[in-house]
Every structure is written in C-alpha cells, then in structure tokens.
C-alpha cells in the first residue's frame, strides 16, 4: 500500500510577509496521517518556513539542488547536503520550467538526482511531455526516455529512495489539467518501465500527478490506481485549497 504524498511547489512566489501568512494557514490544517505533505518554498524562505512548520504535519523541501552533493566552488548554487542540514527532506529535480527555461538536460537532471540521494534527500523526479510531443503521439517515449536516463545513472535500487512526478508541460500553470485517464495511462507506463527492472521498486514507487490540480479535480485524479498524490503549483499558494487537495489524497 503506497502512502500518498502531496507536495506544494511555491516556485518563485512569496514575500516574507505572505510566506508567514501561508505557513500560519498550513499550521491550522487538519491533515490525516494517511497522507504525507510537503511544501517547497524558494531557497530564501526555507529557513523561516522550516521553523514555522516545525512540529506540524507539513515537511519542507526545495525546488532544486546542485549536481555537486557537498561543498564546492559553485557560486549561486545550493547543495543537497546544505538542504539536508536545513532539515529539508525532499527536493524537486528536473521540473519542466528548469528543463525548458534554464536548459537543464536529461544528463544534468540525472546528476542532480544522484546528488540529492548522496546528500540525504528524497528526489522528486519531474517528467512530462510538451503539447507538441503529445500531439505527435510521443508522450510515452518522451517520459520513458526521461526516466530511463536517471535509471541509467543511479540504478533501479536507488529509485526505492525517490518519488516520480508526472507533469505534462502543457498542463502546468495553464488551468488545463490532464484528464484522470490521460494521467493514469502515463503513470501505468512509468510503473511498468520500473517493473521491467524491479517489481518491488515499481510496486512501492509513488508517482505523483502535477499540472493544474485544483480541489475540484484532485479526488478524481487521486482515485486512479497508479496516481499516488500530487505536485501542486498555483493551488498550493492558498492554504485552504492546498488542504482540500491533501484531504482528497488522504481518504
Ligand atoms: C508545478 O509547477 O509543478 C505545477 C504543477 O504547477 P500548477 O499546479 O500551477 O500547474
């Protein structure tokens, strides 16, 4: 039985004041133990968010880490071991905004995944196709290639310490969620890909769906057999909406 995870990606949003308000809202939520919950604020707010949420059910993660796991001369970068030292548990790797806007290749994403593991974090590997790729019928090939590159880098056993998030690029921030059936098809394919290397890793792997999830769409998505929670962008900036999405995953 996989315990669902709902993670909020706050991206480059928030001020000290608005983040403090959001943290307060999160502290008020009644969250079931059946679901794991995390938020990923920007690096500059990590310490305040971690302190504000300490003792609550909501854990803290980061949105990215360096390919260098430990200390290095990498101006402007943050390592997985520094994040672990800040009590972060999770880190996004390969979010589509970083792949498309910042040019992160599959090789860099694989390096960050390995560094996250080395630094003691749980990587949340983000994969997904563009609209053009979907329309060309390439969805499963694209997602399969993105997952395979990381499998090649770290081996399937190391996926036991990771999470995968399927996020169709066209659904992120667009208000256009994939249908539950579209998402389920890709999640099942990812699980089958893992199962071809390890049944036990595949069976235990949490595969989150991300892309315009709202309180109104969450229950149907999370009701699919291979969808084990969500990676939530816009709706995670509102504590009530985020709480409603967590409840949809937890019952
Ligand atoms: C995301 O950025 O990971 C995301 C899923 O965003 P949104 O929920 O806003 O589409």
PDB file of C-alpha atoms and ligand atoms in Angstrom:
ATOM      1  CA  UNK A   1       0.000   0.000   0.000  1.00  0.00           C
ATOM      2  CA  UNK A   2       1.560   3.301  -1.071  1.00  0.00           C
ATOM      3  CA  UNK A   3       1.086   6.294   1.218  1.00  0.00           C
ATOM      4  CA  UNK A   4       0.047   9.272  -0.919  1.00  0.00           C
ATOM      5  CA  UNK A   5       2.222  12.377  -0.973  1.00  0.00           C
ATOM      6  CA  UNK A   6       1.022  15.892  -1.756  1.00  0.00           C
ATOM      7  CA  UNK A   7       3.770  18.442  -2.322  1.00  0.00           C
ATOM      8  CA  UNK A   8       3.356  22.160  -2.919  1.00  0.00           C
ATOM      9  CA  UNK A   9       5.773  23.861  -5.286  1.00  0.00           C
ATOM     10  CA  UNK A  10       5.757  27.546  -4.403  1.00  0.00           C
ATOM     11  CA  UNK A  11       8.118  28.410  -7.280  1.00  0.00           C
ATOM     12  CA  UNK A  12       9.479  31.987  -7.140  1.00  0.00           C
ATOM     13  CA  UNK A  13       6.448  33.276  -5.246  1.00  0.00           C
ATOM     14  CA  UNK A  14       6.097  34.976  -1.895  1.00  0.00           C
ATOM     15  CA  UNK A  15       7.466  37.678   0.331  1.00  0.00           C
ATOM     16  CA  UNK A  16       8.498  37.288   3.973  1.00  0.00           C
ATOM     17  CA  UNK A  17       5.044  38.523   4.984  1.00  0.00           C
ATOM     18  CA  UNK A  18       2.978  36.413   2.561  1.00  0.00           C
ATOM     19  CA  UNK A  19       5.006  33.287   3.304  1.00  0.00           C
ATOM     20  CA  UNK A  20       4.488  33.765   7.070  1.00  0.00           C
ATOM     21  CA  UNK A  21       0.745  34.031   6.452  1.00  0.00           C
ATOM     22  CA  UNK A  22       0.744  30.882   4.311  1.00  0.00           C
ATOM     23  CA  UNK A  23       2.691  28.973   6.968  1.00  0.00           C
ATOM     24  CA  UNK A  24       0.145  30.030   9.563  1.00  0.00           C
ATOM     25  CA  UNK A  25      -2.644  28.782   7.299  1.00  0.00           C
ATOM     26  CA  UNK A  26      -0.872  25.441   6.845  1.00  0.00           C
ATOM     27  CA  UNK A  27      -0.460  25.044  10.593  1.00  0.00           C
ATOM     28  CA  UNK A  28      -4.226  25.326  11.005  1.00  0.00           C
ATOM     29  CA  UNK A  29      -4.986  22.470   8.586  1.00  0.00           C
ATOM     30  CA  UNK A  30      -6.348  19.217   9.951  1.00  0.00           C
ATOM     31  CA  UNK A  31      -4.389  16.664   7.961  1.00  0.00           C
ATOM     32  CA  UNK A  32      -4.933  12.938   8.002  1.00  0.00           C
ATOM     33  CA  UNK A  33      -1.976  10.686   8.813  1.00  0.00           C
ATOM     34  CA  UNK A  34      -2.864   8.747   5.694  1.00  0.00           C
ATOM     35  CA  UNK A  35      -1.161  11.366   3.523  1.00  0.00           C
ATOM     36  CA  UNK A  36       2.352  12.788   3.576  1.00  0.00           C
ATOM     37  CA  UNK A  37       2.522  16.522   2.961  1.00  0.00           C
ATOM     38  CA  UNK A  38       5.414  18.783   1.982  1.00  0.00           C
ATOM     39  CA  UNK A  39       5.933  22.302   0.689  1.00  0.00           C
ATOM     40  CA  UNK A  40       8.811  23.590  -1.403  1.00  0.00           C
ATOM     41  CA  UNK A  41       9.392  27.309  -0.870  1.00  0.00           C
ATOM     42  CA  UNK A  42      12.106  29.294  -2.606  1.00  0.00           C
ATOM     43  CA  UNK A  43      15.585  28.921  -1.081  1.00  0.00           C
ATOM     44  CA  UNK A  44      15.407  32.344   0.563  1.00  0.00           C
ATOM     45  CA  UNK A  45      12.334  31.374   2.568  1.00  0.00           C
ATOM     46  CA  UNK A  46      13.399  27.841   3.502  1.00  0.00           C
ATOM     47  CA  UNK A  47      14.690  28.579   6.991  1.00  0.00           C
ATOM     48  CA  UNK A  48      11.626  30.587   8.009  1.00  0.00           C
ATOM     49  CA  UNK A  49       9.225  28.026   6.575  1.00  0.00           C
ATOM     50  CA  UNK A  50      11.039  25.133   8.225  1.00  0.00           C
ATOM     51  CA  UNK A  51      10.966  26.928  11.591  1.00  0.00           C
ATOM     52  CA  UNK A  52       7.316  27.904  11.143  1.00  0.00           C
ATOM     53  CA  UNK A  53       6.181  24.382  10.264  1.00  0.00           C
ATOM     54  CA  UNK A  54       8.306  22.540  12.832  1.00  0.00           C
ATOM     55  CA  UNK A  55       6.084  20.231  14.868  1.00  0.00           C
ATOM     56  CA  UNK A  56       3.355  20.273  12.213  1.00  0.00           C
ATOM     57  CA  UNK A  57       2.462  17.532   9.716  1.00  0.00           C
ATOM     58  CA  UNK A  58       3.918  19.548   6.832  1.00  0.00           C
ATOM     59  CA  UNK A  59       7.514  18.854   5.829  1.00  0.00           C
ATOM     60  CA  UNK A  60       9.817  21.090   3.858  1.00  0.00           C
ATOM     61  CA  UNK A  61      11.575  20.522   0.557  1.00  0.00           C
ATOM     62  CA  UNK A  62      13.474  22.528  -2.029  1.00  0.00           C
ATOM     63  CA  UNK A  63      12.827  23.169  -5.705  1.00  0.00           C
ATOM     64  CA  UNK A  64      16.289  22.326  -7.000  1.00  0.00           C
ATOM     65  CA  UNK A  65      19.795  21.343  -5.940  1.00  0.00           C
ATOM     66  CA  UNK A  66      23.266  21.390  -7.436  1.00  0.00           C
ATOM     67  CA  UNK A  67      24.851  18.434  -9.223  1.00  0.00           C
ATOM     68  CA  UNK A  68      27.540  18.717  -6.540  1.00  0.00           C
ATOM     69  CA  UNK A  69      26.256  16.956  -3.441  1.00  0.00           C
ATOM     70  CA  UNK A  70      28.662  18.552  -0.974  1.00  0.00           C
ATOM     71  CA  UNK A  71      30.751  21.710  -0.669  1.00  0.00           C
ATOM     72  CA  UNK A  72      32.132  23.113  -3.918  1.00  0.00           C
ATOM     73  CA  UNK A  73      33.012  26.340  -5.699  1.00  0.00           C
ATOM     74  CA  UNK A  74      29.597  26.767  -7.375  1.00  0.00           C
ATOM     75  CA  UNK A  75      28.571  30.393  -6.945  1.00  0.00           C
ATOM     76  CA  UNK A  76      24.824  30.772  -6.507  1.00  0.00           C
ATOM     77  CA  UNK A  77      24.150  27.042  -6.222  1.00  0.00           C
ATOM     78  CA  UNK A  78      22.800  25.133  -3.224  1.00  0.00           C
ATOM     79  CA  UNK A  79      23.822  21.555  -2.491  1.00  0.00           C
ATOM     80  CA  UNK A  80      21.692  18.665  -1.295  1.00  0.00           C
ATOM     81  CA  UNK A  81      23.783  18.317   1.850  1.00  0.00           C
ATOM     82  CA  UNK A  82      23.210  22.005   2.682  1.00  0.00           C
ATOM     83  CA  UNK A  83      19.491  21.437   2.201  1.00  0.00           C
ATOM     84  CA  UNK A  84      19.538  18.358   4.413  1.00  0.00           C
ATOM     85  CA  UNK A  85      21.357  20.435   7.037  1.00  0.00           C
ATOM     86  CA  UNK A  86      18.393  22.876   6.859  1.00  0.00           C
ATOM     87  CA  UNK A  87      16.058  19.954   7.728  1.00  0.00           C
ATOM     88  CA  UNK A  88      14.788  19.679   4.165  1.00  0.00           C
ATOM     89  CA  UNK A  89      13.693  16.168   3.296  1.00  0.00           C
ATOM     90  CA  UNK A  90      12.596  16.492  -0.325  1.00  0.00           C
ATOM     91  CA  UNK A  91      13.917  18.145  -3.474  1.00  0.00           C
ATOM     92  CA  UNK A  92      12.406  18.595  -6.916  1.00  0.00           C
ATOM     93  CA  UNK A  93      14.672  17.503  -9.740  1.00  0.00           C
ATOM     94  CA  UNK A  94      14.054  18.259 -13.406  1.00  0.00           C
ATOM     95  CA  UNK A  95      10.990  20.468 -13.110  1.00  0.00           C
ATOM     96  CA  UNK A  96       9.908  21.366 -16.653  1.00  0.00           C
ATOM     97  CA  UNK A  97      10.485  25.075 -16.026  1.00  0.00           C
ATOM     98  CA  UNK A  98      14.122  24.311 -15.309  1.00  0.00           C
ATOM     99  CA  UNK A  99      14.387  21.938 -18.270  1.00  0.00           C
ATOM    100  CA  UNK A 100      12.825  24.375 -20.754  1.00  0.00           C
ATOM    101  CA  UNK A 101      13.701  27.844 -19.430  1.00  0.00           C
ATOM    102  CA  UNK A 102      17.078  27.077 -17.879  1.00  0.00           C
ATOM    103  CA  UNK A 103      18.231  24.438 -20.342  1.00  0.00           C
ATOM    104  CA  UNK A 104      18.611  21.513 -17.945  1.00  0.00           C
ATOM    105  CA  UNK A 105      19.368  18.413 -19.971  1.00  0.00           C
ATOM    106  CA  UNK A 106      18.440  14.843 -19.048  1.00  0.00           C
ATOM    107  CA  UNK A 107      22.106  14.367 -18.098  1.00  0.00           C
ATOM    108  CA  UNK A 108      22.065  17.324 -15.679  1.00  0.00           C
ATOM    109  CA  UNK A 109      18.778  16.121 -14.196  1.00  0.00           C
ATOM    110  CA  UNK A 110      20.291  12.673 -13.667  1.00  0.00           C
ATOM    111  CA  UNK A 111      23.312  14.265 -11.966  1.00  0.00           C
ATOM    112  CA  UNK A 112      21.050  16.266  -9.643  1.00  0.00           C
ATOM    113  CA  UNK A 113      19.034  13.149  -8.801  1.00  0.00           C
ATOM    114  CA  UNK A 114      22.245  11.329  -7.843  1.00  0.00           C
ATOM    115  CA  UNK A 115      23.456  14.338  -5.832  1.00  0.00           C
ATOM    116  CA  UNK A 116      20.140  14.558  -3.989  1.00  0.00           C
ATOM    117  CA  UNK A 117      20.441  10.923  -2.921  1.00  0.00           C
ATOM    118  CA  UNK A 118      24.065  11.392  -1.940  1.00  0.00           C
ATOM    119  CA  UNK A 119      23.152  14.427   0.158  1.00  0.00           C
ATOM    120  CA  UNK A 120      20.448  12.507   2.011  1.00  0.00           C
ATOM    121  CA  UNK A 121      17.357  13.992   0.334  1.00  0.00           C
ATOM    122  CA  UNK A 122      14.432  12.301  -1.373  1.00  0.00           C
ATOM    123  CA  UNK A 123      14.476  13.408  -5.020  1.00  0.00           C
ATOM    124  CA  UNK A 124      11.130  14.044  -6.691  1.00  0.00           C
ATOM    125  CA  UNK A 125      11.951  13.442 -10.347  1.00  0.00           C
ATOM    126  CA  UNK A 126       9.698  15.534 -12.610  1.00  0.00           C
ATOM    127  CA  UNK A 127       8.989  14.237 -16.102  1.00  0.00           C
ATOM    128  CA  UNK A 128       6.498  15.194 -18.763  1.00  0.00           C
ATOM    129  CA  UNK A 129       5.859  15.903 -22.415  1.00  0.00           C
ATOM    130  CA  UNK A 130       5.144  19.166 -24.252  1.00  0.00           C
ATOM    131  CA  UNK A 131       1.881  19.688 -26.112  1.00  0.00           C
ATOM    132  CA  UNK A 132       3.707  19.240 -29.411  1.00  0.00           C
ATOM    133  CA  UNK A 133       5.101  15.906 -28.240  1.00  0.00           C
ATOM    134  CA  UNK A 134       1.657  14.759 -27.053  1.00  0.00           C
ATOM    135  CA  UNK A 135       0.070  15.726 -30.347  1.00  0.00           C
ATOM    136  CA  UNK A 136       2.781  13.821 -32.185  1.00  0.00           C
ATOM    137  CA  UNK A 137       1.940  10.692 -30.148  1.00  0.00           C
ATOM    138  CA  UNK A 138       5.321  10.785 -28.402  1.00  0.00           C
ATOM    139  CA  UNK A 139       4.204  11.115 -24.778  1.00  0.00           C
ATOM    140  CA  UNK A 140       5.219   7.669 -23.557  1.00  0.00           C
ATOM    141  CA  UNK A 141       8.503   7.732 -25.476  1.00  0.00           C
ATOM    142  CA  UNK A 142       9.474  11.140 -24.074  1.00  0.00           C
ATOM    143  CA  UNK A 143       8.580  10.301 -20.492  1.00  0.00           C
ATOM    144  CA  UNK A 144      10.182   6.873 -20.815  1.00  0.00           C
ATOM    145  CA  UNK A 145      13.423   8.440 -22.036  1.00  0.00           C
ATOM    146  CA  UNK A 146      13.468  10.967 -19.176  1.00  0.00           C
ATOM    147  CA  UNK A 147      13.031   8.208 -16.586  1.00  0.00           C
ATOM    148  CA  UNK A 148      15.493   5.848 -18.318  1.00  0.00           C
ATOM    149  CA  UNK A 149      18.291   8.424 -18.280  1.00  0.00           C
ATOM    150  CA  UNK A 150      18.085   8.601 -14.488  1.00  0.00           C
ATOM    151  CA  UNK A 151      17.762   4.825 -14.151  1.00  0.00           C
ATOM    152  CA  UNK A 152      20.967   4.507 -16.173  1.00  0.00           C
ATOM    153  CA  UNK A 153      22.703   6.950 -13.845  1.00  0.00           C
ATOM    154  CA  UNK A 154      21.761   5.543 -10.441  1.00  0.00           C
ATOM    155  CA  UNK A 155      20.275   2.072 -10.990  1.00  0.00           C
ATOM    156  CA  UNK A 156      16.755   0.959 -10.151  1.00  0.00           C
ATOM    157  CA  UNK A 157      17.567   0.114  -6.489  1.00  0.00           C
ATOM    158  CA  UNK A 158      18.147   3.807  -5.793  1.00  0.00           C
ATOM    159  CA  UNK A 159      14.635   4.616  -7.021  1.00  0.00           C
ATOM    160  CA  UNK A 160      13.459   2.993  -3.798  1.00  0.00           C
ATOM    161  CA  UNK A 161      14.519   6.262  -2.140  1.00  0.00           C
ATOM    162  CA  UNK A 162      12.773   8.551  -4.652  1.00  0.00           C
ATOM    163  CA  UNK A 163       9.437   9.788  -5.942  1.00  0.00           C
ATOM    164  CA  UNK A 164       8.407  10.479  -9.541  1.00  0.00           C
ATOM    165  CA  UNK A 165       6.078  13.296 -10.592  1.00  0.00           C
ATOM    166  CA  UNK A 166       4.409  13.124 -13.999  1.00  0.00           C
ATOM    167  CA  UNK A 167       3.714  16.689 -15.064  1.00  0.00           C
ATOM    168  CA  UNK A 168       2.578  17.281 -18.635  1.00  0.00           C
ATOM    169  CA  UNK A 169       4.238  20.573 -19.591  1.00  0.00           C
ATOM    170  CA  UNK A 170       1.045  21.812 -21.262  1.00  0.00           C
ATOM    171  CA  UNK A 171      -0.890  21.351 -18.022  1.00  0.00           C
ATOM    172  CA  UNK A 172       1.475  23.274 -15.748  1.00  0.00           C
ATOM    173  CA  UNK A 173       0.108  26.659 -14.781  1.00  0.00           C
ATOM    174  CA  UNK A 174      -2.293  26.576 -17.729  1.00  0.00           C
ATOM    175  CA  UNK A 175      -5.513  25.675 -15.938  1.00  0.00           C
ATOM    176  CA  UNK A 176      -5.723  22.678 -18.313  1.00  0.00           C
ATOM    177  CA  UNK A 177      -5.271  19.532 -16.234  1.00  0.00           C
ATOM    178  CA  UNK A 178      -4.737  16.197 -17.933  1.00  0.00           C
ATOM    179  CA  UNK A 179      -7.822  14.029 -17.568  1.00  0.00           C
ATOM    180  CA  UNK A 180      -7.588  11.305 -14.962  1.00  0.00           C
ATOM    181  CA  UNK A 181      -7.454   8.733 -17.795  1.00  0.00           C
ATOM    182  CA  UNK A 182      -4.649  10.551 -19.642  1.00  0.00           C
ATOM    183  CA  UNK A 183      -2.612  10.775 -16.448  1.00  0.00           C
ATOM    184  CA  UNK A 184      -3.314   7.161 -15.459  1.00  0.00           C
ATOM    185  CA  UNK A 185      -2.048   5.916 -18.826  1.00  0.00           C
ATOM    186  CA  UNK A 186       1.322   7.618 -18.313  1.00  0.00           C
ATOM    187  CA  UNK A 187       1.598   6.634 -14.648  1.00  0.00           C
ATOM    188  CA  UNK A 188       0.933   2.991 -15.542  1.00  0.00           C
ATOM    189  CA  UNK A 189       3.598   3.148 -18.252  1.00  0.00           C
ATOM    190  CA  UNK A 190       6.163   4.580 -15.819  1.00  0.00           C
ATOM    191  CA  UNK A 191       5.359   1.847 -13.307  1.00  0.00           C
ATOM    192  CA  UNK A 192       5.677  -0.823 -15.994  1.00  0.00           C
ATOM    193  CA  UNK A 193       9.049   0.614 -17.015  1.00  0.00           C
ATOM    194  CA  UNK A 194      10.273   0.319 -13.422  1.00  0.00           C
ATOM    195  CA  UNK A 195       8.719  -3.148 -13.088  1.00  0.00           C
ATOM    196  CA  UNK A 196      10.771  -4.392 -16.015  1.00  0.00           C
ATOM    197  CA  UNK A 197      13.808  -3.816 -13.763  1.00  0.00           C
ATOM    198  CA  UNK A 198      12.396  -4.365 -10.274  1.00  0.00           C
ATOM    199  CA  UNK A 199       8.879  -5.423  -9.307  1.00  0.00           C
ATOM    200  CA  UNK A 200       9.363  -4.333  -5.715  1.00  0.00           C
ATOM    201  CA  UNK A 201      10.630  -0.842  -6.593  1.00  0.00           C
ATOM    202  CA  UNK A 202       7.803  -0.407  -9.094  1.00  0.00           C
ATOM    203  CA  UNK A 203       5.178  -1.554  -6.611  1.00  0.00           C
ATOM    204  CA  UNK A 204       6.349   0.832  -3.911  1.00  0.00           C
ATOM    205  CA  UNK A 205       7.092   3.848  -6.135  1.00  0.00           C
ATOM    206  CA  UNK A 206       4.940   6.882  -5.527  1.00  0.00           C
ATOM    207  CA  UNK A 207       4.087   8.540  -8.820  1.00  0.00           C
ATOM    208  CA  UNK A 208       2.530  11.980  -8.339  1.00  0.00           C
ATOM    209  CA  UNK A 209       0.490  13.856 -10.903  1.00  0.00           C
ATOM    210  CA  UNK A 210       1.136  17.577 -11.393  1.00  0.00           C
ATOM    211  CA  UNK A 211      -0.444  20.130 -13.691  1.00  0.00           C
ATOM    212  CA  UNK A 212      -3.252  22.497 -12.697  1.00  0.00           C
ATOM    213  CA  UNK A 213      -4.583  20.260  -9.921  1.00  0.00           C
ATOM    214  CA  UNK A 214      -7.401  22.032  -8.073  1.00  0.00           C
ATOM    215  CA  UNK A 215      -9.597  20.988  -5.142  1.00  0.00           C
ATOM    216  CA  UNK A 216     -12.318  20.250  -7.700  1.00  0.00           C
ATOM    217  CA  UNK A 217     -10.180  17.874  -9.804  1.00  0.00           C
ATOM    218  CA  UNK A 218      -7.998  16.255  -7.135  1.00  0.00           C
ATOM    219  CA  UNK A 219     -10.266  13.423  -5.987  1.00  0.00           C
ATOM    220  CA  UNK A 220     -10.818  12.040  -9.484  1.00  0.00           C
ATOM    221  CA  UNK A 221      -7.102  12.150 -10.295  1.00  0.00           C
ATOM    222  CA  UNK A 222      -6.051  10.614  -6.978  1.00  0.00           C
ATOM    223  CA  UNK A 223      -8.694   7.917  -7.374  1.00  0.00           C
ATOM    224  CA  UNK A 224      -6.769   6.369 -10.278  1.00  0.00           C
ATOM    225  CA  UNK A 225      -4.845   3.199  -9.391  1.00  0.00           C
ATOM    226  CA  UNK A 226      -1.375   4.478 -10.316  1.00  0.00           C
ATOM    227  CA  UNK A 227      -1.701   8.086  -9.100  1.00  0.00           C
ATOM    228  CA  UNK A 228      -0.239   8.372  -5.616  1.00  0.00           C
ATOM    229  CA  UNK A 229      -0.758  12.047  -4.845  1.00  0.00           C
ATOM    230  CA  UNK A 230       0.102  15.329  -6.469  1.00  0.00           C
ATOM    231  CA  UNK A 231       2.670  18.021  -7.091  1.00  0.00           C
ATOM    232  CA  UNK A 232       0.742  21.242  -6.757  1.00  0.00           C
ATOM    233  CA  UNK A 233       1.816  24.658  -8.039  1.00  0.00           C
ATOM    234  CA  UNK A 234      -0.694  27.508  -8.053  1.00  0.00           C
ATOM    235  CA  UNK A 235      -3.203  25.909  -5.696  1.00  0.00           C
ATOM    236  CA  UNK A 236      -0.511  25.335  -3.067  1.00  0.00           C
ATOM    237  CA  UNK A 237      -0.246  29.087  -2.514  1.00  0.00           C
ATOM    238  CA  UNK A 238      -3.639  29.049  -0.826  1.00  0.00           C
ATOM    239  CA  UNK A 239      -3.664  27.052   2.410  1.00  0.00           C
ATOM    240  CA  UNK A 240      -7.359  26.176   2.194  1.00  0.00           C
ATOM    241  CA  UNK A 241      -7.107  24.925  -1.392  1.00  0.00           C
ATOM    242  CA  UNK A 242      -3.936  23.016  -0.586  1.00  0.00           C
ATOM    243  CA  UNK A 243      -5.620  21.485   2.469  1.00  0.00           C
ATOM    244  CA  UNK A 244      -8.589  20.405   0.360  1.00  0.00           C
ATOM    245  CA  UNK A 245      -6.218  18.739  -2.140  1.00  0.00           C
ATOM    246  CA  UNK A 246      -4.406  16.956   0.722  1.00  0.00           C
ATOM    247  CA  UNK A 247      -7.746  15.704   2.031  1.00  0.00           C
ATOM    248  CA  UNK A 248      -8.635  14.394  -1.430  1.00  0.00           C
ATOM    249  CA  UNK A 249      -5.442  12.313  -1.323  1.00  0.00           C
ATOM    250  CA  UNK A 250      -5.828  11.149   2.232  1.00  0.00           C
ATOM    251  CA  UNK A 251      -9.182   9.480   2.333  1.00  0.00           C
TER     252      UNK A 251
HETATM  253  C1  LIG B   1       4.098  22.736 -10.960  1.00  0.00           C
HETATM  254  O1  LIG B   1       4.682  23.763 -11.230  1.00  0.00           O
HETATM  255  O2  LIG B   1       4.752  21.757 -10.579  1.00  0.00           O
HETATM  256  C2  LIG B   1       2.646  22.694 -11.111  1.00  0.00           C
HETATM  257  C3  LIG B   1       2.069  21.524 -11.091  1.00  0.00           C
HETATM  258  O3  LIG B   1       2.006  23.889 -11.247  1.00  0.00           O
HETATM  259  P1  LIG B   1       0.415  24.123 -11.363  1.00  0.00           P
HETATM  260  O4  LIG B   1      -0.252  23.285 -10.311  1.00  0.00           O
HETATM  261  O5  LIG B   1       0.237  25.595 -11.118  1.00  0.00           O
HETATM  262  O6  LIG B   1       0.019  23.716 -12.740  1.00  0.00           O
END
